[in-house]
Structure formats: C-alpha cells, structure tokens
C-alpha cells in the first residue's frame, strides 16, 4: 500500500462526533463504566468519541462485566485510560533494544530511579551483550548516589531444561544474586553492579504457558512496548513509546503479575520531581486533543531524527539509530485501552485423540487438556479485538508473525463473507516457514473445532495447524463464497531481500547480517522474518503489543497490548510499517 494512499484514507477527525449529552440517546444501553470514561475524556482531555467507537467499547466492557478478575487482571474501569504516544518504530530487534538502552542512559527520559525490564525469551546474543553493557553503564552513572537504581529483569523462557524444572508457584523463581548465576544468564557479576539494586526473576507455567508480554517501564513515567525478545533472531520488529496514564496500568499489571501484588516504593525524590504531588507515572498533563488530532511528523530513516530537546517536543535521541519511525511530539493525550491477557495453564485440544480420552488423562495431570469445542477466554485482549473486528466499517489491517488462532480466523472469515453492510477491505501481512514446530504444538495439530465456526454451507470449519494451512483454508473458503459479499481480502507474506554470498552465519543457521558490513537500513531490509504485531481498524483504532494472531497468544500465553483510538496515531503506525517493510511482501494465492 502506498503511503499517500494510507494518508488519504484517514477519516476526518470531526466526522461522526458525538456530544456527551447525546450519548444516552445514541447508545441508551451505555453502561456506567463507559459513560464515566466518555465524560472524563471530554472534561479532562477535550476528546469526544464517535458513535461507533463508544458502541464497540461499550459492547466489550459489557462482556467483561461477568468475567472474573483472574481473566480481566484489572477491573474494567482500570482498563479504560489515556496515553500520550511519543513515537512508533520499526527495525530489527537488536536495533530497537539498543535504542531503549541508549534512552536509559541519556536524554530527557533517562532512568533515575527504576527500570522494569520484562521480556519473554532470553538467549545469548548480541542483544544480550548490549543489555549487559547497558547495566554496566547505568552502574557507572549511579554509583555513589544516595539511592541505588532499582532494576527488575523479568523473563519467561530461557531453555527447555528451565521449563521442565521450573517452579509452578505463581510467585515464580528469583535467581540467586551471585556471579555464577549471572554468568549463565549473560549478565555482569553482582560485584560490578554495586550502584544498582538488581533482581532477576522468571515465570513459566507448564505445559506451554509463557508470559509472552514485552515491555520496559522507566521511573513509572515512560513505557516502551517492543515486539522483540532478547535473542539472536534477525527479525523485523515494531515498538511503541508511550507516556501518560497507561504507564500506571502497566505498572499495576507488573506489580500484580511479577511482584506478587506487593508495591515497591520509589524514593521520595521521584515524587518530589513531579512538582505538584502527582503520583509517579501520571504524566497526562499534556494538552488535550480531538479523537483524530494526533498529528505525526515525518521521521528520518537514519541518524535518529532530531535531538531530544524538551523545548522542541522531540523525543528521539540524536545520533542513535532507532529504525524507521514516526514521532508524535505534540504530547496529545489519546483514548487508550489496556488489553492484558493472563496466561492459562492448559494444553490445546489434540486433533487425533478423542475428547473422552484427553479429559480422562487430564484428571491425572496438573493441567487441563482443552476439549475440541473450545470457548474463547473472556480476557480484555480477546474480547476487545473481537468486538473491534465485528464493528469494522471500512478497513482492517493486520500484521502478525503467525496466523493460527481459530478465533481470529473465524472472525476474519465471517467478516469477509458477510453479505450486508458497506465493503470492508481486509489486508493481512504474515510469514511463511516460521516457528513451524511451535505452531504444531500450540494448536494441538489443529485440534480445535469452534461451536460457532460454520461455513455458508453449514459445514463445521476446522482450521489448520500452521500459518500456511490456515491461510490456504481461509482463502479457499472465502474465494468460494465471494459472491455473497462485497468485501476484499488480501493476504501477503513477508519476503526478505536475498543475502549476498559469503556473509557469515550464526551457529543456529540465521544469517549474521550484523557482521556483514551492512548499514543499519540494509540490516533491516535483510531481516529474515517479520515479528511485528499490529492491527489498524478503520484507519482510526490501533492495537500494538505482544499478541500474535496464533493459538498461543489467544489461549495459553500471557500477553500485554494497548488499543489507541486516534486517526493521527493510526496514520503514523501505518507509515512506519510501510517504510519498515519497504515493499518486501508477496501476495499469498
């Protein structure tokens, strides 16, 4: 899709605006939580949601009203918040993590009191070496200060052995603070980190439940939301940078998930620096703006953009490569919904074993094997994304590494074959030949058969066990029923540029593009797969975070995402993705 085409499709921010006094007439069933949220947006941020936006939020909150707190993680009213997006980036995982590391050391948002670093997969790599170097640099900056810099490192997957012997306690495992343990983790020894208060912790729940969320919280004021792990994969990744109230929601989630519900107090200086007694993290003092008013400035592909000058409003560090990016220097608060997904210690339905056998076996296991007629877990992530898709009016864009979730495939199929309504353009960018074994395990070889999943002939749909089989089945069924609707479905797979001959390869077979003498832009263009997770609906609602379109992210894994309602932010994300992918996608027939 051409960037100019993306820009031309952004809706008028003044269109379909609903006055707060008229919300009851437009949506008489608007529940108290959503009504209070819309009033807060208008009174405190001068933002008025459109009818369609208020309706889909109301429908999702209504479904979550009966869900237990174990599924919603936070009360529904705490999920509805605002954020101040600062930038969105597309680059390789190592590039994005290097940018986070540089931001911790320098610039207006450098770490002063606390760094919460949460990731899923943790492996020896160049990215891990960079992180170890960052800890040493932070130690040098903070040695001799009155209060140590608090650093919390949270990981979920280190090795197969770790998963087999990992504790099942919801408090997880805290690694001993000694040189031998830190050496195995790829970290500097504790005696070299005297200026830091470091705690390293892991959580994993058998059989296959990882905490897949990835985020970095700095001083409870800034949130980095990358899609990448700390690993050796040379993949294309995305990252949003946020400030404002949403940071509080992420810290609450971290506290309840990783901290055992115990809040750690920041030093008094952290509160005094707010200047007005505000709670750390509540940085929503920026100017308000309309629902589509988040204009984005063009980011340069190299050089890191302009300096991090607070007077200019720029948040991009000078001379630090940060991928292709779009910057939002105005500091405009935008309607935002925090979308967590708690882990579920279950195993997916197994295709070739009857349910009565798996349910009998489950009685002898510490976890449950799901029946083939699965129900969608009522989590904020799942409920809001489903309602968002069902209420789409013009377009849906999805970029995901894998596409094996029967729930997501079901919604796409129903929308693509819907006979009525305005035409909806559906565009999906995914990958081929990626994490194939993981897909087979997490789908139970394609064992799920949803109660609601029927084609137009009344035949129950069984989706496949891999992205390739699921996409083929989706296209076959949609193409066979195109006459029923006016909607357009296009699926692409990411196609990297070829690697020149003679380039070194890593021990696990990935091309070592970092040692090939290539520029940062060339490294991006040769990223072997796309690991970006992003969804844009009607060019005005964006979902970014850790969730893939696969069975694991919609069922067993713990995830974190944000949903932002703003046309300008949607345009910025689409432009960054277009620049980052750079046309390296092929139509899937």
CSV table of C-alpha atoms in Angstrom, one decimal, residues 11 18 74 90 110 126 153 242 354-355 362 364 380 398 441 469 497 519 522 571:
chain,number,residue,atom,x,y,z
A,11,UNK,CA,-11.0,9.8,8.3
A,18,UNK,CA,-21.0,12.6,19.4
A,74,UNK,CA,-7.6,-5.4,36.4
A,90,UNK,CA,10.1,-0.4,13.0
A,110,UNK,CA,16.9,8.6,31.1
A,126,UNK,CA,24.3,-9.6,20.6
A,153,UNK,CA,14.6,-8.1,35.0
A,242,UNK,CA,4.1,5.9,25.5
A,354,UNK,CA,-10.8,-38.3,21.2
A,355,UNK,CA,-12.0,-35.9,23.9
A,362,UNK,CA,-6.5,-34.5,32.4
A,364,UNK,CA,-4.3,-37.2,36.4
A,380,UNK,CA,-9.6,-7.9,27.7
A,398,UNK,CA,-3.3,-7.0,10.5
A,441,UNK,CA,2.3,-27.9,19.4
A,469,UNK,CA,-2.6,-24.4,6.2
A,497,UNK,CA,15.8,-9.4,0.5
A,519,UNK,CA,24.4,-0.3,7.1
A,522,UNK,CA,20.4,-2.7,4.9
A,571,UNK,CA,-1.6,7.1,10.2
